[in-house]
Coordinates of C-alpha atoms (C1' of nucleotides) in Angstrom, one line a residue:
Chain A
M8 CA 0.0 0.0 0.0
R9 CA 1.4 3.4 -1.0
V10 CA -0.2 6.7 -0.2
R11 CA 0.8 10.2 -1.0
F12 CA 0.2 13.8 0.2
A13 CA 0.6 16.2 -2.6
P14 CA -0.1 19.8 -1.7
S15 CA 0.7 22.8 -3.7
P16 CA 2.9 25.1 -1.7
T17 CA 0.7 28.2 -1.1
G18 CA 2.4 29.6 2.0
Q19 CA 0.6 28.7 5.1
M20 CA -0.7 25.2 5.5
H21 CA -4.5 25.2 5.4
I22 CA -6.3 23.2 8.0
G23 CA -8.1 21.1 5.4
N24 CA -4.7 20.2 3.9
A25 CA -3.4 19.4 7.3
R26 CA -6.3 17.0 7.9
T27 CA -5.6 15.3 4.5
A28 CA -1.9 15.0 5.5
I29 CA -2.9 13.5 8.9
Y30 CA -5.2 10.9 7.4
N31 CA -2.5 9.8 5.0
W32 CA 0.0 9.6 7.8
L33 CA -2.5 7.7 10.0
L34 CA -2.8 5.1 7.2
A35 CA 1.0 4.9 6.9
R36 CA 1.7 4.5 10.6
G37 CA -1.3 2.3 11.4
P38 CA -1.7 -1.5 10.9
E39 CA -1.6 -1.1 7.2
R40 CA 1.9 0.3 7.3
A41 CA 1.5 2.1 4.0
T42 CA 4.5 3.9 2.5
F43 CA 3.9 7.6 2.7
V44 CA 5.1 9.7 -0.3
L45 CA 5.4 13.4 -0.1
R46 CA 5.1 15.3 -3.3
V47 CA 5.1 19.0 -3.9
E48 CA 2.7 20.1 -6.7
D49 CA 4.7 23.0 -8.1
T50 CA 3.6 23.0 -11.7
D51 CA 2.1 26.4 -11.2
P52 CA 5.0 28.8 -11.0
E53 CA 2.6 31.6 -9.8
R54 CA 2.4 30.2 -6.3
S55 CA 5.4 27.9 -5.9
S56 CA 8.4 29.4 -4.2
E57 CA 11.1 27.9 -2.1
A58 CA 9.9 29.9 0.9
N59 CA 6.4 28.3 0.5
V60 CA 7.9 24.8 0.3
A61 CA 9.8 25.6 3.5
F62 CA 6.6 26.6 5.2
L63 CA 5.0 23.4 4.1
L64 CA 7.7 21.2 5.4
D65 CA 7.9 23.2 8.6
A66 CA 4.1 22.7 9.2
L67 CA 4.4 18.9 8.7
A68 CA 7.4 18.7 11.0
W69 CA 5.5 20.7 13.7
L70 CA 2.5 18.4 13.4
G71 CA 4.9 15.4 13.8
L72 CA 4.0 13.9 10.4
D73 CA 7.0 12.1 8.9
W74 CA 7.1 10.6 5.4
D75 CA 8.9 7.8 3.8
E76 CA 9.7 9.1 0.3
G77 CA 10.2 12.6 -1.0
P78 CA 9.7 15.3 -0.9
I79 CA 9.7 15.0 -4.7
R80 CA 8.9 18.0 -6.9
Q81 CA 6.3 17.6 -9.6
T82 CA 8.6 19.8 -11.8
D83 CA 11.3 17.2 -11.4
N84 CA 9.1 14.8 -13.4
T85 CA 9.1 16.9 -16.5
A86 CA 10.8 14.4 -18.7
R87 CA 8.1 11.7 -17.8
H88 CA 5.4 14.2 -18.4
Q89 CA 6.7 15.1 -21.8
A90 CA 7.1 11.4 -22.8
A91 CA 3.5 10.7 -21.7
L92 CA 2.2 13.7 -23.6
A93 CA 4.0 12.6 -26.7
T94 CA 2.5 9.1 -26.4
L95 CA -1.0 10.5 -26.2
L96 CA -0.5 12.8 -29.2
V97 CA 0.9 10.0 -31.3
D98 CA -1.9 7.7 -30.3
G99 CA -4.4 10.3 -31.1
R100 CA -5.8 10.3 -27.5
A101 CA -4.9 13.9 -27.4
Y102 CA -4.7 16.7 -29.9
R103 CA -3.5 20.3 -30.3
S104 CA -6.1 22.9 -30.4
R105 CA -6.2 26.6 -30.6
A106 CA -9.6 26.8 -29.0
G107 CA -9.9 29.1 -26.0
A108 CA -12.6 30.0 -23.5
A109 CA -14.6 31.9 -26.2
E110 CA -14.7 28.8 -28.5
V111 CA -15.7 26.6 -25.6
A112 CA -18.5 29.0 -24.7
A113 CA -19.6 29.2 -28.3
Y114 CA -19.6 25.4 -28.6
R115 CA -21.8 25.0 -25.6
A116 CA -24.2 27.7 -26.9
T117 CA -24.8 25.7 -30.1
H118 CA -24.5 22.2 -28.7
G119 CA -26.4 22.6 -25.4
A120 CA -25.3 23.3 -21.9
E121 CA -25.0 19.6 -20.9
R122 CA -22.5 18.8 -23.7
G123 CA -18.9 19.2 -23.0
F124 CA -16.5 20.9 -25.5
R125 CA -15.1 18.8 -28.3
G126 CA -12.4 20.5 -30.3
E127 CA -10.6 19.7 -33.6
D128 CA -7.0 18.9 -34.2
D129 CA -5.5 22.2 -35.3
G130 CA -2.0 20.8 -35.3
E131 CA -0.9 23.6 -32.9
G132 CA -1.9 25.3 -29.7
A133 CA -2.7 23.7 -26.3
V134 CA -3.0 20.0 -25.9
R135 CA -6.5 18.6 -25.1
L136 CA -7.4 15.1 -24.1
R137 CA -10.0 13.4 -26.2
V138 CA -13.0 12.5 -24.0
P139 CA -15.4 9.8 -25.3
D140 CA -18.9 11.1 -26.3
T141 CA -20.6 8.0 -24.9
G142 CA -20.5 6.1 -21.7
A143 CA -19.5 7.3 -18.3
T144 CA -16.2 7.4 -16.3
T145 CA -16.8 5.6 -13.0
F146 CA -14.8 4.8 -10.0
T147 CA -15.5 3.3 -6.6
D148 CA -14.6 5.7 -3.9
V149 CA -13.7 3.9 -0.6
I150 CA -15.7 6.4 1.4
R151 CA -18.6 7.2 -1.0
G152 CA -19.1 4.2 -3.2
E153 CA -19.6 4.3 -6.9
I154 CA -19.3 7.7 -8.6
A155 CA -20.2 8.0 -12.2
T156 CA -19.7 11.0 -14.5
P157 CA -21.3 11.0 -18.0
N158 CA -18.4 11.5 -20.4
V159 CA -20.5 13.7 -22.7
S160 CA -20.8 16.3 -19.9
M161 CA -17.0 16.8 -19.7
D162 CA -15.0 19.2 -21.8
D163 CA -12.0 17.9 -23.6
P164 CA -9.6 19.1 -20.9
V165 CA -6.5 21.1 -21.6
I166 CA -3.6 18.9 -20.3
A167 CA -0.7 21.0 -21.5
R168 CA -0.2 24.6 -22.6
A169 CA 1.0 25.4 -26.1
D170 CA 4.6 25.7 -24.8
G171 CA 4.4 22.1 -23.6
S172 CA 4.1 22.9 -19.8
V173 CA 1.7 20.4 -18.3
L174 CA -1.4 21.1 -16.2
Y175 CA -2.5 19.7 -12.9
N176 CA -4.9 17.0 -14.0
F177 CA -2.4 15.5 -16.3
A178 CA 0.6 15.8 -14.1
V179 CA -1.1 14.3 -11.1
A180 CA -2.2 11.2 -13.1
V181 CA 1.2 10.6 -14.5
D182 CA 2.9 11.2 -11.1
D183 CA 0.5 8.9 -9.2
I184 CA 1.2 6.1 -11.7
D185 CA 4.9 6.8 -11.7
A186 CA 5.1 6.6 -7.9
Q187 CA 2.9 3.5 -7.9
I188 CA 0.4 5.1 -5.6
T189 CA -2.2 2.6 -4.6
H190 CA -4.5 4.8 -2.5
V191 CA -5.2 8.4 -3.1
L192 CA -6.6 10.2 -0.1
R193 CA -7.5 13.8 -0.8
G194 CA -10.2 16.5 -0.3
E195 CA -13.7 16.2 -1.6
D196 CA -13.0 19.2 -3.9
H197 CA -11.1 16.7 -6.1
I198 CA -14.0 14.5 -6.9
S199 CA -14.8 16.3 -10.0
N200 CA -11.2 16.1 -11.1
T201 CA -11.0 12.4 -10.7
P202 CA -12.7 11.4 -14.0
R203 CA -10.3 13.6 -15.9
Q204 CA -7.4 12.0 -14.2
L205 CA -8.9 8.5 -14.8
L206 CA -9.2 9.3 -18.5
V207 CA -5.6 10.3 -18.6
M208 CA -4.5 7.0 -17.0
E209 CA -6.8 5.0 -19.2
A210 CA -5.3 6.7 -22.3
L211 CA -1.9 5.8 -20.9
G212 CA -2.9 2.2 -20.4
A213 CA -2.3 2.4 -16.6
T214 CA -4.2 0.9 -13.7
P215 CA -5.6 3.7 -11.6
P216 CA -5.2 3.7 -7.8
V217 CA -8.1 3.5 -5.3
Y218 CA -9.6 6.8 -4.4
A219 CA -10.9 8.1 -1.0
H220 CA -12.3 11.6 -1.0
L221 CA -12.4 13.2 2.4
P222 CA -15.2 15.6 3.4
L223 CA -14.2 19.2 3.5
I224 CA -13.8 21.2 6.7
R225 CA -16.0 24.3 6.8
D226 CA -16.3 27.4 8.9
E227 CA -19.3 28.4 11.0
S228 CA -21.1 29.8 8.0
G229 CA -20.8 26.5 6.1
K230 CA -18.2 27.9 3.6
K231 CA -14.7 26.5 3.1
L232 CA -12.5 27.6 5.9
S233 CA -10.7 30.8 5.2
K234 CA -8.5 33.2 7.1
R235 CA -11.4 35.6 7.4
H236 CA -12.9 33.5 10.2
G237 CA -10.3 32.8 13.0
A238 CA -7.6 30.3 12.4
A239 CA -7.3 28.7 9.0
S240 CA -3.7 27.5 8.9
V241 CA -1.7 25.2 11.2
Q242 CA 0.8 28.1 11.6
Q243 CA -1.9 30.1 13.1
L244 CA -2.9 27.3 15.4
R245 CA 0.6 27.0 16.6
D246 CA 0.8 30.8 17.3
L247 CA -2.4 30.6 19.2
G248 CA -0.8 28.1 21.6
Y249 CA -2.2 24.8 20.5
L250 CA -0.3 21.6 20.9
P251 CA 0.5 19.6 17.7
E252 CA -0.8 16.4 19.3
A253 CA -4.1 18.2 20.1
V254 CA -4.4 19.5 16.6
V255 CA -3.8 16.1 15.2
N256 CA -6.3 14.6 17.6
Y257 CA -9.0 17.2 16.9
L258 CA -8.6 17.1 13.1
S259 CA -8.6 13.4 13.1
L260 CA -11.9 13.4 15.0
L261 CA -13.5 15.5 12.3
G262 CA -14.8 12.7 10.2
A263 CA -12.7 9.8 11.2
G264 CA -15.8 7.8 12.1
F265 CA -14.5 6.6 15.5
A266 CA -16.9 5.4 18.1
A267 CA -18.0 8.5 20.1
D268 CA -17.3 7.1 23.6
E269 CA -13.7 8.3 23.7
E270 CA -12.1 11.4 22.2
F271 CA -8.7 11.8 23.7
F272 CA -6.1 10.0 21.6
T273 CA -2.3 10.2 21.0
P274 CA -1.2 10.2 17.4
Q275 CA -0.2 6.6 17.8
E276 CA -3.6 5.6 19.2
L277 CA -5.2 7.4 16.3
A278 CA -3.1 5.5 13.8
Q279 CA -4.1 2.3 15.5
R280 CA -7.8 3.0 15.2
F281 CA -8.0 4.7 11.9
R282 CA -10.1 2.9 9.3
L283 CA -10.5 4.5 5.8
A284 CA -13.9 2.9 5.1
A285 CA -15.3 4.4 8.3
V286 CA -14.5 8.0 7.3
S287 CA -17.6 10.2 7.3
K288 CA -19.1 11.4 4.0
S289 CA -20.4 14.7 5.3
P290 CA -18.4 17.9 5.8
A291 CA -17.6 19.1 9.3
V292 CA -17.4 22.6 10.8
F293 CA -14.2 23.5 12.5
D294 CA -15.0 24.3 16.1
E295 CA -12.1 26.0 17.9
R296 CA -13.8 25.7 21.3
K297 CA -13.7 22.0 21.1
L298 CA -10.0 22.2 20.0
R299 CA -9.4 24.3 23.1
H300 CA -11.0 21.6 25.3
L301 CA -8.9 18.9 23.7
N302 CA -5.8 21.0 23.9
G303 CA -6.3 21.4 27.6
Q304 CA -6.5 17.6 28.0
H305 CA -3.3 17.1 26.0
L306 CA -1.6 19.9 27.9
R307 CA -2.4 18.3 31.2
A308 CA -1.3 14.9 30.0
L309 CA 2.2 16.2 29.4
P310 CA 4.8 15.7 32.1
V311 CA 5.5 19.1 33.8
E312 CA 9.1 19.1 32.5
E313 CA 7.9 18.7 28.9
L314 CA 5.2 21.3 29.3
T315 CA 7.7 23.6 30.7
R316 CA 10.0 23.1 27.8
R317 CA 7.2 24.0 25.4
L318 CA 6.1 27.0 27.4
Q319 CA 9.7 28.1 27.6
A320 CA 9.9 28.0 23.8
F321 CA 6.5 29.5 23.2
T322 CA 6.9 32.5 25.5
G323 CA 10.6 33.0 24.8
A324 CA 11.1 33.7 28.5
D325 CA 14.7 33.5 29.7
V326 CA 13.7 32.8 33.3
D327 CA 13.0 29.3 34.6
L328 CA 9.2 28.8 34.2
G329 CA 9.2 25.4 35.8
P330 CA 7.7 26.4 39.2
A331 CA 5.0 28.5 37.6
V332 CA 4.1 25.8 35.2
A333 CA 3.6 23.3 38.0
I334 CA 1.0 25.6 39.6
C335 CA -0.8 26.8 36.5
R336 CA -1.1 23.6 34.6
E337 CA -4.6 22.8 35.7
K338 CA -5.8 26.3 34.8
I339 CA -4.8 26.8 31.2
Q340 CA -6.0 25.3 27.9
T341 CA -3.5 26.7 25.5
L342 CA 0.2 27.7 25.8
A343 CA -1.0 31.3 25.1
D344 CA -3.1 31.2 28.3
F345 CA 0.0 30.7 30.5
W346 CA 1.6 34.1 30.5
P347 CA -1.6 36.1 31.2
L348 CA -2.1 33.9 34.3
A349 CA 1.5 33.5 35.5
G350 CA 3.2 36.6 34.2
F351 CA 2.7 38.5 37.5
L352 CA 5.1 36.0 39.2
Y353 CA 7.9 37.5 37.1
D354 CA 6.7 40.9 36.0
G355 CA 5.2 42.0 39.3
P356 CA 1.5 42.6 40.2
A357 CA -0.8 43.6 37.4
D358 CA -2.6 46.9 37.5
D359 CA -6.3 46.3 38.0
P360 CA -7.9 49.2 39.8
A361 CA -11.2 47.4 40.0
A362 CA -9.6 44.5 41.8
A363 CA -7.8 46.8 44.2
A364 CA -10.9 48.8 44.9
K365 CA -12.9 45.7 45.6
W366 CA -10.5 43.8 47.9
L367 CA -8.1 46.5 49.2
G368 CA -10.5 49.4 49.4
S369 CA -11.6 49.4 53.0
E370 CA -10.0 49.8 56.4
E371 CA -11.0 46.3 57.4
Q372 CA -9.4 44.8 54.3
I373 CA -6.2 46.6 54.9
A374 CA -6.2 45.5 58.5
T375 CA -6.8 41.9 57.4
L376 CA -3.9 42.1 54.9
R377 CA -1.7 43.5 57.7
A378 CA -2.6 40.6 59.9
A379 CA -1.9 38.2 57.1
R380 CA 1.5 39.9 56.6
D381 CA 2.4 39.5 60.2
R382 CA 1.4 35.9 60.3
L383 CA 3.3 35.1 57.1
A384 CA 6.4 36.7 58.5
Q385 CA 6.4 34.1 61.2
V386 CA 6.0 31.0 59.1
P387 CA 8.9 28.8 59.9
T388 CA 9.1 26.8 56.7
W389 CA 8.1 28.6 53.5
D390 CA 6.2 25.7 51.8
V391 CA 2.7 25.1 50.7
A392 CA 1.7 23.0 53.7
S393 CA 3.0 25.5 56.3
L394 CA 1.6 28.5 54.5
E395 CA -1.8 26.9 54.3
A396 CA -1.7 25.9 58.0
A397 CA -0.7 29.4 59.1
L398 CA -3.3 31.3 57.1
S399 CA -6.0 28.7 57.9
D400 CA -5.3 29.3 61.6
L401 CA -5.5 33.1 61.1
L402 CA -8.8 32.6 59.2
D403 CA -10.3 30.9 62.3
E404 CA -8.9 33.5 64.7
L405 CA -10.3 36.3 62.6
G406 CA -13.6 34.6 62.0
L407 CA -13.7 35.5 58.4
K408 CA -14.9 33.8 55.3
P409 CA -12.0 32.4 53.2
G410 CA -12.4 35.0 50.4
Q411 CA -12.2 37.8 52.9
L412 CA -8.7 36.8 53.8
Y413 CA -7.4 35.3 50.6
Q414 CA -8.7 37.8 48.0
P415 CA -6.8 40.8 49.6
I416 CA -3.7 38.7 49.6
R417 CA -4.2 37.6 46.1
V418 CA -4.7 41.1 44.8
A419 CA -1.6 42.3 46.7
L420 CA 0.5 39.5 45.2
A421 CA -1.0 39.4 41.7
G422 CA -2.8 42.7 41.3
R423 CA -5.8 40.8 40.0
T424 CA -8.6 38.6 41.4
V425 CA -7.5 35.6 39.3
S426 CA -4.3 33.7 40.0
P427 CA -3.0 30.3 40.8
G428 CA -3.7 28.9 44.3
I429 CA -2.8 31.4 46.9
F430 CA -0.5 29.1 48.9
E431 CA 1.2 27.9 45.8
T432 CA 1.7 31.4 44.6
L433 CA 3.2 32.4 47.9
A434 CA 5.5 29.4 47.8
V435 CA 6.7 30.1 44.2
L436 CA 7.2 33.8 45.0
G437 CA 9.2 33.1 48.1
P438 CA 9.1 34.9 51.4
E439 CA 11.0 38.1 50.4
A440 CA 9.0 38.9 47.3
S441 CA 5.7 37.9 48.8
L442 CA 6.2 40.1 51.9
A443 CA 7.5 42.9 49.7
R444 CA 4.4 42.9 47.5
I445 CA 2.1 42.8 50.5
D446 CA 4.1 45.7 52.0
R447 CA 3.8 47.7 48.9
S448 CA 0.0 47.3 48.9
L449 CA -0.1 48.2 52.6
T450 CA 1.7 51.5 52.0
T451 CA 0.0 52.5 48.8
R452 CA -3.5 51.6 49.8
G453 CA -3.3 52.0 53.6
Chain B
rG10 C1' -26.8 26.8 -16.6
rC11 C1' -24.3 21.9 -16.6
rC12 C1' -21.8 17.7 -13.8
rC13 C1' -20.8 15.7 -9.0
rC14 C1' -21.1 15.2 -3.6
rC15 C1' -23.5 15.8 1.1
rA16 C1' -27.9 16.1 4.9
rU17 C1' -29.0 13.0 13.3
rG18 C1' -29.7 18.9 19.1
rG19 C1' -25.8 25.4 17.9
rU20 C1' -21.1 22.2 16.7
rC21 C1' -18.5 17.2 16.2
rU22 C1' -20.6 12.5 16.1
rA23 C1' -22.8 7.0 17.5
rG24 C1' -26.6 4.5 15.6
rU25 C1' -27.2 0.5 9.8
rG26 C1' -35.4 -2.0 10.3
rG27 C1' -38.2 -2.5 16.6
rU28 C1' -33.5 2.4 21.3
rU29 C1' -36.8 6.7 26.5
rA30 C1' -32.2 8.4 19.4
rG31 C1' -26.3 7.4 22.9
rG32 C1' -21.6 10.3 23.7
rA33 C1' -18.5 14.9 23.3
rC34 C1' -17.9 20.4 22.8
rG35 C1' -20.6 24.7 24.1
rC36 C1' -24.6 26.5 27.5
rC37 C1' -27.3 26.3 32.5
rU38 C1' -27.6 24.3 37.8
rG39 C1' -25.3 22.1 42.0
rC40 C1' -21.0 19.9 44.4
rC41 C1' -15.7 20.7 45.2
rU42 C1' -13.3 25.3 46.4
rU43 C1' -9.4 31.1 48.4
rU44 C1' -10.2 33.3 42.8
rC45 C1' -10.1 31.2 38.0
rA46 C1' -9.8 26.6 36.2
rC47 C1' -9.7 21.2 36.6
rG48 C1' -12.8 17.3 38.4
rC49 C1' -17.6 15.3 39.8
rA50 C1' -23.2 15.1 39.6
rG51 C1' -27.5 16.9 37.2
rG52 C1' -30.3 19.9 33.4
rA53 C1' -32.1 22.5 28.9
rG54 C1' -31.5 21.6 23.8
rA55 C1' -33.5 16.8 18.0
rU56 C1' -40.8 17.2 14.3
rC57 C1' -33.3 12.3 12.8
rG58 C1' -34.0 18.6 6.1
rC59 C1' -39.2 17.9 3.5
rC60 C1' -42.8 14.7 0.8
rG61 C1' -44.1 10.1 -0.9
rG62 C1' -43.1 4.8 -1.2
rU63 C1' -41.5 -0.4 0.7
rU64 C1' -42.6 -2.8 5.5
rC65 C1' -46.5 -5.2 10.9
rG66 C1' -42.8 -1.5 11.9
rA67 C1' -38.0 3.5 9.0
rG68 C1' -33.0 8.0 11.4
rC69 C1' -31.7 3.5 9.0
rC70 C1' -34.2 0.7 2.4
rC71 C1' -36.3 3.3 -2.5
rG72 C1' -37.9 7.8 -5.3
rG73 C1' -38.7 12.9 -5.7
rC74 C1' -38.0 17.6 -3.7
rU75 C1' -35.5 21.3 -0.8
rG76 C1' -31.2 23.1 1.2
rG77 C1' -25.8 23.3 1.5
rG78 C1' -21.2 22.3 -0.7
rG79 C1' -17.6 21.2 -4.7
rG80 C1' -16.2 21.3 -9.8
rU81 C1' -17.2 23.5 -14.4
rA82 C1' -9.5 27.4 -15.6
rC83 C1' -4.1 27.1 -21.0
rC84 C1' -4.9 27.1 -11.0
rA85 C1' -3.8 23.2 -7.8

RNA sequence: GCCCCCAUGGUCUAGUGGUUAGGACGCCUGCCUUUCACGCAGGAGAUCGCCGGUUCGAGCCCGGCUGGGGGUACCA
C-alpha cells in the first residue's frame, strides 16, 4: 500500500490540507503500514516558491508527520510528463487545439449546456485530451461508493499549454502512476477532477489507484474555511498556543468515524484505530472551542518538564518557568493562556484598579492584609503546607470567610482577582518577594 | 446553466429496520473550592431537512424535492 500527500505550496498550510496529510499519515503509521510519499505540486510557478515549500515542510514537522519518500517535486518529473504527452499525441488520444474560452462557450451555446466541449485537431496550440462522447467514467470511492460522470458532460480538458508545460490534472495522473500510488486520499474538492485523471490514466494504459475523497472542513457559515474567520492554517494554530498532538487529535476526529465514547487519543492511538472505510461522508465545521478543550486535555497529559520546555519556547522567556508551570497547569487550555495567568510572578503585580478597589479598598481589608502579613512573616518553613496551616489558623482566629482573607492577599500579590492557588503562589514567589508585595499594597492603599 | 457530492440537538458524532435516538464540545444548575480553572453530579436543547413509497414497523431501504457544498481554468 502506497499513499501520498501532494499539496501545492501556497504559503501557510491550510487546516483542510493538514487533515488530509494527517489521514495519509495515519494510514501509513497504522496497521496497514503504508508507504507515505510526499510530493510538492509545483507546476504552477505563480504560487510555488522555495519559501512556501519551506513553510509546508515546517508545518508537517511541527505536526509530527513524517514521510517515507520525497519530498519530490512535480517539476522534477518533467521528462516523464513530456514522454506521456508525446505518447498521447501519437496515439491520437490527445490533440493540439487553438480553442480558448470563447470557443468553448460558443460550442456550448450551439450544442447545449449539458454537452462538453469537443475540439478539432488544429496541429498547434494547447493539448487537449479526447474525451469519449458516450458512456461514463466511473470509480469506486472507498468512502462514498460508486461515482459516475457522464463522459458527454465533460469538456476535452487542456492537459498542457502550447509551450508544452503540463497542467495539474495531467501531471497528477502521471505522477501517481509513476510513484505507484495505490490509494489516493484527498479532499472532496477533487471528486470532479477524478474522472479527468482517470481518463488520462486510461489513455496511458495504466491501472488507476483506489480513491478516497475526504469531506471538506467548513467554517461556522458553512463555507470553506478561510483566514477571514479565525484560524485557518496550522501556523496560526501554533501561534495561538495549540499543541500539535491536540491539533492532530482534533482534526482526526473531524470525520474519522470513531466510536464517540472516547475522544482523547495520542497520534499513535489514532493510527491504530483509523479505518479509511469508516470515514464520514459529510463535511464538518471547524470548532475552535472543542479544539481548546482537547488542547487542555493534552496539555495536562504532558509531564511538567515537557510542558515547561514547550512554554519556555512559546513565551521566549529567559527565566525558569518550571515552578510557575507546576501551579498553572490545571488552569490553562493553551500555551497562550499561560503568561496572562502566570506573568505576574515574574513581572510583578498587574494593575487592575477594580480588583484593588474591591479587595483592598476598605480599612477592614487593609487590616486583614496586615494581619496576614504579620502571620506570614512568622511562618517557619516557607512551603505550601506550612503556609496553608498558618493562614488557615488566622482565618479561624479572625472569624472571616475564606475569600475575605485570601482575596486581599491575592490582589496584593497578583494585582488581580485571578491567580493560581494562593499558597502555591506564595510558595513560588518566596518569602521576600511575597512580603515585599504585600508591604507595597499596605503602603500605597493603607 | 451543466456535472458531481452531502444532509442526526448550535457544533463534532454513535446508531445500519423495533432504542426513553447514545456520547463529546458549548450553555445552565449544583458539588468541590481562596479566585479562575480542573474534576464530579445533574439539566435544557433533535418534528433524525421535507414529501411520498416499501414494510406489521424507517433516522436506518427506494424515489422525488429542498437546502448546503464542490467542480465547471491554458490554477492546484
